[in-house]
C-alpha positions as a printed NumPy array, in Angstrom:
array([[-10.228,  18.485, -38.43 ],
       [ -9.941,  18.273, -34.544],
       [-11.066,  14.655, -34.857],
       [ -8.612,  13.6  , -37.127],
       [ -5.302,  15.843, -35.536],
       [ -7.262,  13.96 , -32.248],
       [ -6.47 ,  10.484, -33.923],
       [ -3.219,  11.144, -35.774],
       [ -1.732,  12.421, -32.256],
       [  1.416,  10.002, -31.998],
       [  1.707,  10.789, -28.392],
       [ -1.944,  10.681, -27.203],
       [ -2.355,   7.581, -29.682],
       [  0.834,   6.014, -27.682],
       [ -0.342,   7.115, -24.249],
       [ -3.532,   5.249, -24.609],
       [ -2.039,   2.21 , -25.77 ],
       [  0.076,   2.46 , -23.001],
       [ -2.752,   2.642, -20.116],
       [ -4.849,   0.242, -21.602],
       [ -2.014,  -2.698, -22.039],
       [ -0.851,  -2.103, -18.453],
       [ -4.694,  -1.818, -17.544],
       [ -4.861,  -5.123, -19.198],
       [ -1.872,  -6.891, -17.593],
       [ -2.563,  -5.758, -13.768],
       [ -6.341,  -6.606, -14.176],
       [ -5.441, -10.333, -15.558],
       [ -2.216, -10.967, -12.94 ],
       [ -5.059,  -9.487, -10.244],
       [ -7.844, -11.759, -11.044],
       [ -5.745, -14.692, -11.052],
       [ -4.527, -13.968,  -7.568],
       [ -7.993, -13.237,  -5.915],
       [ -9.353, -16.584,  -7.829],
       [ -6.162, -18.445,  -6.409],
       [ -6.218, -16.898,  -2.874],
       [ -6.322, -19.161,   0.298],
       [ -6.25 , -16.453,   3.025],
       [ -7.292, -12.967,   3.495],
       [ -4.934, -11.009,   5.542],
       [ -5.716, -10.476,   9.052],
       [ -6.302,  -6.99 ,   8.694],
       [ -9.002,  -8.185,   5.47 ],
       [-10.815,  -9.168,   8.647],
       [-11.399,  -6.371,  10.348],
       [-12.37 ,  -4.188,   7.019],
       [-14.811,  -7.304,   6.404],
       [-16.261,  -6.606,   9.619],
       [-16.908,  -3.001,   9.283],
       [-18.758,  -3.597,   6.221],
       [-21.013,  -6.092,   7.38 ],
       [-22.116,  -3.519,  10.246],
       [-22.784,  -0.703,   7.834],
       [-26.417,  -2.709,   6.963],
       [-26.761,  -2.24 ,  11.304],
       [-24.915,   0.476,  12.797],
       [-23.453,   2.741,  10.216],
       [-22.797,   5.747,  12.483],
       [-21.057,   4.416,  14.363],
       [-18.747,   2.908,  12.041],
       [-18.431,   6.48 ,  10.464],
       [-17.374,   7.229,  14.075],
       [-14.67 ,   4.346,  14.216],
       [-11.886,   3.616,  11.678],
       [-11.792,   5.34 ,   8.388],
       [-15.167,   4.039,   6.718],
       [-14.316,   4.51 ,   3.095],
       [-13.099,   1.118,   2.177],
       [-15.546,  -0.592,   4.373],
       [-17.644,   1.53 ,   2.698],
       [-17.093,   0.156,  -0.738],
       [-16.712,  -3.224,   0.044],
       [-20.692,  -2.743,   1.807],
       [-21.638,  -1.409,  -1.732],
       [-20.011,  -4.023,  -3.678],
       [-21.634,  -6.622,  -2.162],
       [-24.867,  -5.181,  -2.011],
       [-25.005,  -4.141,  -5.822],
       [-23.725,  -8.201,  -6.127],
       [-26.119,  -9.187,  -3.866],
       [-28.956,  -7.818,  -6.666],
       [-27.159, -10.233,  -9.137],
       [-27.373, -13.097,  -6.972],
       [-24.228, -13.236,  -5.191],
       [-22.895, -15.613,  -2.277],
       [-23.718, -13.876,   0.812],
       [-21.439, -16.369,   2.776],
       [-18.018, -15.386,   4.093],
       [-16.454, -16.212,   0.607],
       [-18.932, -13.937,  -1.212],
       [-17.812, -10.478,   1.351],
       [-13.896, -12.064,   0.806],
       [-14.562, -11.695,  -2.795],
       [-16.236,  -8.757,  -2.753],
       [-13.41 ,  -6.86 ,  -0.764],
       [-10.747,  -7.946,  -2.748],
       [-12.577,  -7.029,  -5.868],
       [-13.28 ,  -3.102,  -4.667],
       [ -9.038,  -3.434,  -3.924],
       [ -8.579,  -5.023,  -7.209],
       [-10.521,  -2.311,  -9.017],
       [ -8.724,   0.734,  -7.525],
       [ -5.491,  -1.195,  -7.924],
       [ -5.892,  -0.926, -11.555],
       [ -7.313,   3.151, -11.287],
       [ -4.682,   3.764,  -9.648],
       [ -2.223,   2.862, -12.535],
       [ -3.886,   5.428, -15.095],
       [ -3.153,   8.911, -12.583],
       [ -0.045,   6.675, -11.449],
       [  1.165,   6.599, -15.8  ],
       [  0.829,  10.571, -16.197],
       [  1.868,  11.274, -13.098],
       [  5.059,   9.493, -14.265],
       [  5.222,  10.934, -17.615],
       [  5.161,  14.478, -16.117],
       [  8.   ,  13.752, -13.906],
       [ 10.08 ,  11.11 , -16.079],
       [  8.638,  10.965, -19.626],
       [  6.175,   8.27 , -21.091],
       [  8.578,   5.789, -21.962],
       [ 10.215,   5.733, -18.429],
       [  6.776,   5.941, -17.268],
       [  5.441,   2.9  , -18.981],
       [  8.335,   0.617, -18.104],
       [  7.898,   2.157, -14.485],
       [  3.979,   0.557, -13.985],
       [  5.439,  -2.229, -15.709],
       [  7.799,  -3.14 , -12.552],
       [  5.202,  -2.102, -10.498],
       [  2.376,  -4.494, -12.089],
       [  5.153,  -7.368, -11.444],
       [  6.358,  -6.527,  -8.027],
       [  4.661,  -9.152,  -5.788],
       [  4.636,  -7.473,  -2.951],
       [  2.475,  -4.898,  -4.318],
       [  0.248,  -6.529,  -6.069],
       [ -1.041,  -9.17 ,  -3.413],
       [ -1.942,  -6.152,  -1.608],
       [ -3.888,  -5.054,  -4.865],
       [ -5.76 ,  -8.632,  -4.655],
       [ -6.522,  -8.824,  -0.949],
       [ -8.71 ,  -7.643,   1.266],
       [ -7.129,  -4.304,   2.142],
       [ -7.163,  -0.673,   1.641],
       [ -3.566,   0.403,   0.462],
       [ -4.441,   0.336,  -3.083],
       [ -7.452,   2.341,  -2.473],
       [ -5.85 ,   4.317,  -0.551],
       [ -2.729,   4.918,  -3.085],
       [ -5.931,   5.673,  -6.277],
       [ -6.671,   8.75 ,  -4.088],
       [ -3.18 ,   9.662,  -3.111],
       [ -2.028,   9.634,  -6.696],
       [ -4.466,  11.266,  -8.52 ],
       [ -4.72 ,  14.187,  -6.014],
       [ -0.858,  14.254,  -6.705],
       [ -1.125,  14.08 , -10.216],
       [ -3.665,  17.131, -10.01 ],
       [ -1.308,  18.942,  -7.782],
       [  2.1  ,  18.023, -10.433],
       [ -0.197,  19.472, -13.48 ],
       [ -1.585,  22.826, -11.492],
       [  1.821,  24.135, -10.48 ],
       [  3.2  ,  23.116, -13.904],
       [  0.725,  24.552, -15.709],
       [ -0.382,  27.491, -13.573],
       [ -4.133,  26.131, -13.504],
       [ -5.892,  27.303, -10.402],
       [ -8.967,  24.864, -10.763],
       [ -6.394,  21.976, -10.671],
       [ -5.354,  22.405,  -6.592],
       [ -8.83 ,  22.552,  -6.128],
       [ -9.439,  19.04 ,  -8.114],
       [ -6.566,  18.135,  -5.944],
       [ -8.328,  19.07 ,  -2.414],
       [-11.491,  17.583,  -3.376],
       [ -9.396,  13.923,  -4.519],
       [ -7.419,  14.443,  -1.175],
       [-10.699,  14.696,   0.817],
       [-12.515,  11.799,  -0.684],
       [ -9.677,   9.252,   0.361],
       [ -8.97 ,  10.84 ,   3.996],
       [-12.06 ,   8.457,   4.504],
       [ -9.887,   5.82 ,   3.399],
       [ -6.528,   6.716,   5.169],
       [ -6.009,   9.988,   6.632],
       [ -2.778,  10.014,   5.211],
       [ -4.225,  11.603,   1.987],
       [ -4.743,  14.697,   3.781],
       [ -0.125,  15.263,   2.483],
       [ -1.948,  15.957,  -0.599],
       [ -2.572,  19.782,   1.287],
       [  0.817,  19.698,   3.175],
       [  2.508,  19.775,  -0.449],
       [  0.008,  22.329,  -2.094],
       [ -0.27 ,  24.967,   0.591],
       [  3.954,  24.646,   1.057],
       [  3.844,  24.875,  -3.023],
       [  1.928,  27.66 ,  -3.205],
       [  3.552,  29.575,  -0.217],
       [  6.787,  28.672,  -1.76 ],
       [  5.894,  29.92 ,  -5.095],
       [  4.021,  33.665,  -3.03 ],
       [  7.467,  34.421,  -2.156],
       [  9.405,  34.144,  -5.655],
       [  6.655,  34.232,  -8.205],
       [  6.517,  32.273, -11.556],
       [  5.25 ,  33.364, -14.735],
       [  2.874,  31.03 , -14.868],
       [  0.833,  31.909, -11.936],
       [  0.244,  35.408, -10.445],
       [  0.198,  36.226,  -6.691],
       [ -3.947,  36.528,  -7.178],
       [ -3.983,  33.22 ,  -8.967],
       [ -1.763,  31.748,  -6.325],
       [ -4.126,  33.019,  -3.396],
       [ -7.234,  31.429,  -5.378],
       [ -5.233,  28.283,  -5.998],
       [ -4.627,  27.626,  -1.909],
       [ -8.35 ,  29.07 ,  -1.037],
       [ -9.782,  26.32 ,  -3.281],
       [ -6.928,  23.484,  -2.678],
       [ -8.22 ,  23.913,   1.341],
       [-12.22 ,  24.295,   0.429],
       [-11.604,  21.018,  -2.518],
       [-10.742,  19.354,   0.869],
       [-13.203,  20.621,   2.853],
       [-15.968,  19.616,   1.351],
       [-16.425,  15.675,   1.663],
       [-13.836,  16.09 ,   4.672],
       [-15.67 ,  18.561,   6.976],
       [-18.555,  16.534,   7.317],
       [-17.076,  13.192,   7.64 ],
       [-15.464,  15.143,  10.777],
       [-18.456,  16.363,  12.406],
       [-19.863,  12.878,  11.798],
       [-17.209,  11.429,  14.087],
       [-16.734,  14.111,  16.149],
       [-12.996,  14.975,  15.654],
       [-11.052,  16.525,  13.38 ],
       [ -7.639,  15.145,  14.072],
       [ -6.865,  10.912,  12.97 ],
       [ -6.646,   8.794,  16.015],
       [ -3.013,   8.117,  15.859],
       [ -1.638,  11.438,  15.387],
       [ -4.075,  12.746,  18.214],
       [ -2.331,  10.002,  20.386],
       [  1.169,  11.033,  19.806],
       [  0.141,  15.05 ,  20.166],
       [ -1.336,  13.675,  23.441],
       [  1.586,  11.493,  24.744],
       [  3.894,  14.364,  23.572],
       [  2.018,  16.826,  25.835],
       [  2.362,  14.616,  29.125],
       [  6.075,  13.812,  28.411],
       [  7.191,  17.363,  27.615],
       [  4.809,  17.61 ,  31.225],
       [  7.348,  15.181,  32.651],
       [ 10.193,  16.264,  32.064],
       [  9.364,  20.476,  32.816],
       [  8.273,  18.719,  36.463],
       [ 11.828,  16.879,  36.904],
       [ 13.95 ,  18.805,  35.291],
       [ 16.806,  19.151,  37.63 ],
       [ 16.16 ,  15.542,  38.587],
       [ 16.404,  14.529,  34.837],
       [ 19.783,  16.191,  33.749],
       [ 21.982,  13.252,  34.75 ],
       [ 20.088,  11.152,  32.097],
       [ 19.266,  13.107,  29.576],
       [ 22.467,  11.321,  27.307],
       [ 21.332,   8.577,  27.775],
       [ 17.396,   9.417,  26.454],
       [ 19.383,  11.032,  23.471],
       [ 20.811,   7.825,  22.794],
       [ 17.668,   5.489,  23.299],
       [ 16.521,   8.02 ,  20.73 ],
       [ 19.069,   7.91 ,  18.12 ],
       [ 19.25 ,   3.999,  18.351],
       [ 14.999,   3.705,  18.084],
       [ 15.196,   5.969,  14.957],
       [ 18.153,   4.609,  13.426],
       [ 15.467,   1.261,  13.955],
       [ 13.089,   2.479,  12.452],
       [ 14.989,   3.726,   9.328],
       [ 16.54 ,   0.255,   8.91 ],
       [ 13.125,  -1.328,   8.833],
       [ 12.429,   0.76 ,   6.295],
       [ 14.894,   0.079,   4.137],
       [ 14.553,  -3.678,   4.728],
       [ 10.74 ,  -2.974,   3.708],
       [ 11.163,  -0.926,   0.765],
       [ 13.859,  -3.319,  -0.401],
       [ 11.609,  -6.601,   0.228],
       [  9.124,  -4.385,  -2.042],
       [ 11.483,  -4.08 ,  -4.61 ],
       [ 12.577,  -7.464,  -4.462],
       [ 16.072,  -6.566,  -3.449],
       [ 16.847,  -6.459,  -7.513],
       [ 15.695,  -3.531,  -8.534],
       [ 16.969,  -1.182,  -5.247],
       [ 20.27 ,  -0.203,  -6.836],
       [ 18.906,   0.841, -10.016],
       [ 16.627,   2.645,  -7.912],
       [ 19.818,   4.88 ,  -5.984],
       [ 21.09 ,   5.068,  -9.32 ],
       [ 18.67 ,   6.517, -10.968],
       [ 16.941,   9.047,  -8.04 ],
       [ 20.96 ,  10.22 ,  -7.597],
       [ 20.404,  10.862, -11.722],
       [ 17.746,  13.027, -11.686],
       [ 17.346,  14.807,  -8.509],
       [ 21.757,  16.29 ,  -8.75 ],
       [ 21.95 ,  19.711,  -9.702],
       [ 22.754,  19.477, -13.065],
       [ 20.193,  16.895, -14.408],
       [ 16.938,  17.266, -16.515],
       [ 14.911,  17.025, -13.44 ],
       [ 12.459,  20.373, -13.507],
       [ 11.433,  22.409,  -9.813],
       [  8.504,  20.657,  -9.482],
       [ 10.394,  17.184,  -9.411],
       [ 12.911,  19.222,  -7.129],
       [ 10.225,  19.631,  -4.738],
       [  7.654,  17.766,  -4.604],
       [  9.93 ,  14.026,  -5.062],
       [ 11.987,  15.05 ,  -1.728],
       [  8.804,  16.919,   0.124],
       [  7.156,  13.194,  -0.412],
       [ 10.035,  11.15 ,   0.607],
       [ 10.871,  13.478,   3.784],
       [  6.907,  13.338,   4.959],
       [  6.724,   9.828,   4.355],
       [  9.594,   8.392,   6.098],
       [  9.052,  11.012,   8.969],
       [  5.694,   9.262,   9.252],
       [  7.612,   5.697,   9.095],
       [  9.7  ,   6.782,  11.893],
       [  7.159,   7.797,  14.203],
       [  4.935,   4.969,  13.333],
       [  7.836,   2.628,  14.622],
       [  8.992,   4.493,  17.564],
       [  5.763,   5.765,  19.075],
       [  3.627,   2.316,  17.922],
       [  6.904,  -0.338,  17.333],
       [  5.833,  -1.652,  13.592],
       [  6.591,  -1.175,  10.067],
       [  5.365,  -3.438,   7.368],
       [  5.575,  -3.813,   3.747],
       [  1.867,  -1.908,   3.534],
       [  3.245,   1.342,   4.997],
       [  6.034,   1.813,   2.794],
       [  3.706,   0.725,  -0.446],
       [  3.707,   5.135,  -1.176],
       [  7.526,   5.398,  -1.148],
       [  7.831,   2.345,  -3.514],
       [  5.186,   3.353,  -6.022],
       [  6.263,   6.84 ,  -6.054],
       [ 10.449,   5.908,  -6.329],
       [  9.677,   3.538,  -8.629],
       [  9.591,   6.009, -11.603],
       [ 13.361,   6.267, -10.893],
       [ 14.22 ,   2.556, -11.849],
       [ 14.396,   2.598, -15.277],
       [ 16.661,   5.446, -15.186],
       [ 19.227,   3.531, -13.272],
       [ 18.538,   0.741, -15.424],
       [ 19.088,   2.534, -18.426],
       [ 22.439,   3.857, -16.936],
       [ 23.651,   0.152, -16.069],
       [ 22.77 ,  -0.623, -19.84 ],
       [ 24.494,   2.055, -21.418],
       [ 27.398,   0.671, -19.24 ],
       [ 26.919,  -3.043, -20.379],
       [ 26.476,  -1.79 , -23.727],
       [ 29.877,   0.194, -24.077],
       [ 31.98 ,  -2.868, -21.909],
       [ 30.029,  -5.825, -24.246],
       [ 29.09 ,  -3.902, -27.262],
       [ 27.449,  -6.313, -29.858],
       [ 29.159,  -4.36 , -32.842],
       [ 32.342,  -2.615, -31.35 ],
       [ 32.172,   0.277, -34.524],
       [ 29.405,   1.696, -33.274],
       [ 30.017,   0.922, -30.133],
       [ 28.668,   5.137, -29.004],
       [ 25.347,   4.139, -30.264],
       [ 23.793,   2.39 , -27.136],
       [ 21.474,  -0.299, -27.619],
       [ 17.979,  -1.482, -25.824],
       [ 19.111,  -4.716, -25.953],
       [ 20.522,  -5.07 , -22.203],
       [ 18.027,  -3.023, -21.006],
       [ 15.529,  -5.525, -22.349],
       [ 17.515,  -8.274, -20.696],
       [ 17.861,  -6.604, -17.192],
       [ 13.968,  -5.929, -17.101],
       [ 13.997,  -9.79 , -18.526],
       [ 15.712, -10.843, -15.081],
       [ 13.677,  -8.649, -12.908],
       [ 10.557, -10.579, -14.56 ],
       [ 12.361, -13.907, -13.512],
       [ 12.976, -12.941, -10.369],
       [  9.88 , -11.581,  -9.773],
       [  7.224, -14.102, -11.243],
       [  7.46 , -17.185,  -8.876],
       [  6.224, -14.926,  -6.266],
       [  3.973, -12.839,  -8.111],
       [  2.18 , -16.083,  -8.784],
       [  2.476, -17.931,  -5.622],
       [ -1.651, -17.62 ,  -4.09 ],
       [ -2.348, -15.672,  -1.595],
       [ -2.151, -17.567,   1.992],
       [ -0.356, -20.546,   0.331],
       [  1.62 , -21.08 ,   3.987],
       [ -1.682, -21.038,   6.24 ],
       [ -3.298, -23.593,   3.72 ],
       [ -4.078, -25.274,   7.308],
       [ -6.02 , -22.79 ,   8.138],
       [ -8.277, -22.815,   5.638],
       [ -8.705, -26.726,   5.956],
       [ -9.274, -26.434,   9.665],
       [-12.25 , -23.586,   8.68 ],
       [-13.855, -26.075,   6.416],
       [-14.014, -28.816,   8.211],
       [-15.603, -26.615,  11.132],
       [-18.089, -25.129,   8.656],
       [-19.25 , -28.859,   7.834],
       [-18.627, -30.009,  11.212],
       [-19.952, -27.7  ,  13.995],
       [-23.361, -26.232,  14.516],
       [-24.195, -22.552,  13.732],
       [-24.199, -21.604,  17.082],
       [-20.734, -23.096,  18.371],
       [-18.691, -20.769,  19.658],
       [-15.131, -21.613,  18.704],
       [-11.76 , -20.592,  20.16 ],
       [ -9.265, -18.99 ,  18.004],
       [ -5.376, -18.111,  17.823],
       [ -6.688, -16.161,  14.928],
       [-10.091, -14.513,  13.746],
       [ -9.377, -15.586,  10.187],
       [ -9.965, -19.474,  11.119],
       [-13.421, -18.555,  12.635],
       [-14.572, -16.081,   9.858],
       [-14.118, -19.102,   7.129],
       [-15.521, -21.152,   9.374],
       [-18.95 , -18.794,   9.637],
       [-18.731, -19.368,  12.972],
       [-18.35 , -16.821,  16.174],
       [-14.806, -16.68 ,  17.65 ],
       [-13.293, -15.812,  20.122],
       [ -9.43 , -15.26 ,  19.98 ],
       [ -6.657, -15.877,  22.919],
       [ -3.23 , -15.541,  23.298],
       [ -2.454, -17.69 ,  26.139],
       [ -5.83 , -18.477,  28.178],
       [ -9.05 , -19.462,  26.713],
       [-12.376, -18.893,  27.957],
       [-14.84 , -20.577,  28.945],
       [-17.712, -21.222,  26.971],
       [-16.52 , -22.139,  23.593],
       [-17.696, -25.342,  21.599],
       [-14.56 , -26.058,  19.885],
       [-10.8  , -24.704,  20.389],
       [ -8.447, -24.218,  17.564],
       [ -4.361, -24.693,  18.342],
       [ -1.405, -24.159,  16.393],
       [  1.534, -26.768,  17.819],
       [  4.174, -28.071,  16.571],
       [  4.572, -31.989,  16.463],
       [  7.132, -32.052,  19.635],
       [  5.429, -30.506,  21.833],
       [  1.528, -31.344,  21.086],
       [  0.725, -33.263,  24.025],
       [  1.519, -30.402,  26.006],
       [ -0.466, -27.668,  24.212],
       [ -3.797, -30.886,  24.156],
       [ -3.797, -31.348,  27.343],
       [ -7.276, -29.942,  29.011],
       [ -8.124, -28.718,  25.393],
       [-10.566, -31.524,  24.803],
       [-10.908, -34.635,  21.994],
       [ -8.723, -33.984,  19.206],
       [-11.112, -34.02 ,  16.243],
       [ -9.075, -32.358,  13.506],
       [ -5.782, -31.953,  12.493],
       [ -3.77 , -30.646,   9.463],
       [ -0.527, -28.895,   8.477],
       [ -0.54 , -25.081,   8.742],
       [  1.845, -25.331,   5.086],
       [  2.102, -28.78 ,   3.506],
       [  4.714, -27.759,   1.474],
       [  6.829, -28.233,   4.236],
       [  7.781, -31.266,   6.98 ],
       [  7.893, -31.584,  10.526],
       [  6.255, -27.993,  11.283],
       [  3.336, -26.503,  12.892],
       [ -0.128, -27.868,  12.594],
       [ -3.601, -26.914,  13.151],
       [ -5.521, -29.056,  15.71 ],
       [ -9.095, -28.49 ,  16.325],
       [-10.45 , -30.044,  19.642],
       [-14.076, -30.59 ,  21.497],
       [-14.228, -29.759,  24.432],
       [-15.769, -31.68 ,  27.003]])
């Protein structure tokens, strides 16, 4: 009897048809863009790196950045290495963005309940949907980089967290520590997970539920802290401090400014107006960045339905539950608060950073999208006597233009405007000896190229075999001269006319 009620469960039936079609369409759209990629991002690189020390030194890349995607991509290509794998530069570019590909397409199954528990499994589905087709997002989910990894532990620990305080289950905040802890060794940003569980909890000490007792509520933050503890504390002791490098940074520069200022004081007060207002105007900055960012995510399109639909649920008399109440705005605040300082204390943004605030807001778009359709619907109505019956026809055809917009980016390759560099790597892989040491404006040109490099700015040093310049076709005599013999030269992006190009040189 439980095996058939198990299989004649509409909703369970529906939810995993649900997972595995969007499963299905990320993995496919995915594998096309790492077997049509030109260029790793820079940052690819650097995680590349990292990995290929682990078989040398991996202490002390514990000890360094946050070793858990470097980590994976070093297991990846070992277990592919047993299979016969390419052990060049392509094979470690392949095997990095397959360990991002993979958790990109986790992520989506904790990412789907997660969504049905705050919007329902129709909004939900439609939700990942956008998400799978946003191409922002998903070259990140095909390159070499950790934000996907990163967002598989962020949203299951999440998820976790949503179902404990819904359901009252203890053992679920500590399921949600222990997620949380795992991907701190990817980002230490997972570590909100405990921010939002201990506040939850505390919250929920001071007005009670039904579902969860005070003693329940005192187990549930003992084993949300010692879930966390467990793979965290000894990746801590391992490199020796507790706190990320960033945030101990800004505790430190905070410390010597608030220093400052106690020791001039009186000196100070004539200028403090105008600190306030190099503060306002930095963090009113750093919150249009962030828009800009989390609009370029959404592909501009898809923002108002967005604001239309978060204004929906989250207004005091909406079908939005406490949990949505608090945890949504707890996210958003902590998130953008991290934006802010990111941009005033370090001066950048990107598209990466804001990658949380899009895939969690994004369960908010078809709700505005359903409101502009039930507005279409009642101003066009295809039969006007039953014109109070709203159709899914418009809402079809909005998501229909969203998919236009969205698809001659989504399938543009990755890199597709450095194509030069790629050509200018190859020919230096054919061309130049194993030992050359080549000159770079960036790493990526030399790491194709299998070759050592050396990167510069404005001066290059001496030493190197070979010296890579970007120039445009005006002024290329000037950058050549004293560079060497001109042995190489091709467009950065071919697509386009009279632009940069990549020169390689000999020197002399």
């Amino acid at each position: 009897m439980k095996v058939e009620s198990v299989t004649k469960n509409p909703e369970r039936r529906s939810d995993i048809f649900n997972v595995l079609f969007l499963v299905l369409v990320a993995s496919s759209l995915g594998i096309y863009l790492v077997a049509t990629s030109v260029l790793i991002s820079k940052d690819g690189v650097t995680y590349i790196e990292l990995a290929r020390r682990f078989q040398t030194d991996p202490l002390g890349v514990v000890k360094g950045l946050s070793f858990g995607y470097p980590f994976g991509v070093f297991a990846i290509h070992k277990l592919a290495g047993v299979f016969g794998a390419d052990p060049s530069a392509l094979g470690w570019t392949c095997s990095a963005q397959s360990v991002t590909l993979l958790c990109r397409v986790l992520a989506l199954i904790p990412l789907y309940f997660m969504g049905k528990l705050l919007a329902g499994s129709k909004r939900s589905f439609w939700a990942i949907v956008i998400l799978i087709i946003l191409p922002y997002p998903a070259q990140f989910g095909s390159d070499a980089l950790r934000d996907w990894p990163h967002i598989l532990f962020l949203a299951t620990g999440l998820w976790f967290l949503f179902g404990g305080a819904r359901d009252g289950k203890w053992w679920m905040f500590g399921a949600s520590g222990l997620v949380a802890g795992f991907g701190h060794m990817i980002r230490p940003e997972c570590a909100q997970v405990l921010v939002y569980g201990v506040s939850w909890i505390l919250m929920r000490l001071l007005v009670p539920e039904h579902n969860m007792k005070r003693p329940a509520l005192v187990g549930a933050i003992a084993v949300l802290l010692l879930g966390f503890a467990i793979p965290a504390a000894p990746y801590m002791v391992a490199r020796g401090r507790i706190l990320p490098g960033k945030l101990k940074e800004y505790i430190s520069a905070s410390a010597l400014r608030e220093a400052k200022v106690n020791h001039n004081a009186a000196s100070e007060s004539g200028s403090n107006t105008l600190k306030a207002s190099a503060y306002a105007g930095k963090t009113a900055r750093a919150i249009g960045r962030l828009a800009g960012d989390i609009c370029d995510n959404l592909m501009y399109y898809f923002v108002p339905a967005l604001v239309v639909g978060a204004y929906a649920r989250i207004r005091r008399k909406s079908e939005a539950d406490n949990i949505e109440r608090f945890f949504v705005p707890a996210f958003v605040f902590l998130n953008v608060l991290m934006m802010i300082m990111l941009y005033r204390y370090w001066g950048y943004i990107s598209r990466r950073h804001c990658l949380p605030l899009v895939v969690l807001l994004v369960f908010y778009v078809p709700t505005g999208l359903e409101i502009f359709a039930q507005q279409l619907e009642q101003r066009f109505p295809k039969d006007r006597r039953q014109s109070n019956q709203p159709s899914q026809r418009w809402l079809f055809i909005l998501l229909a233009v969203g998919v236009g917009i969205c698809i001659p980016k989504l399938l543009s390759p990755l890199g597709l405007d450095k194509q030069g560099y790629r050509d200018a790597a190859e020919w230096l892989r054919l061309n130049s000896g194993p030992e050359d040491v080549v000159a770079v404006p960036d790493l990526r040109i030399s790491f194709y190229a299998e070759r050592k490099g050396i990167k510069y700015t404005t001066e290059i040093s001496e030493g190197t075999d070979y010296i890579v310049r970007i120039v445009r076709d005006q002024d290329e005599q000037a950058k050549s001269d004293g560079a060497g013999r001109e042995e190489y030269s091709a467009r950065v992006d071919a697509r386009k006319k009279n632009k940069k190009r990549v020169v390689v040189y000999r020197t002399m």
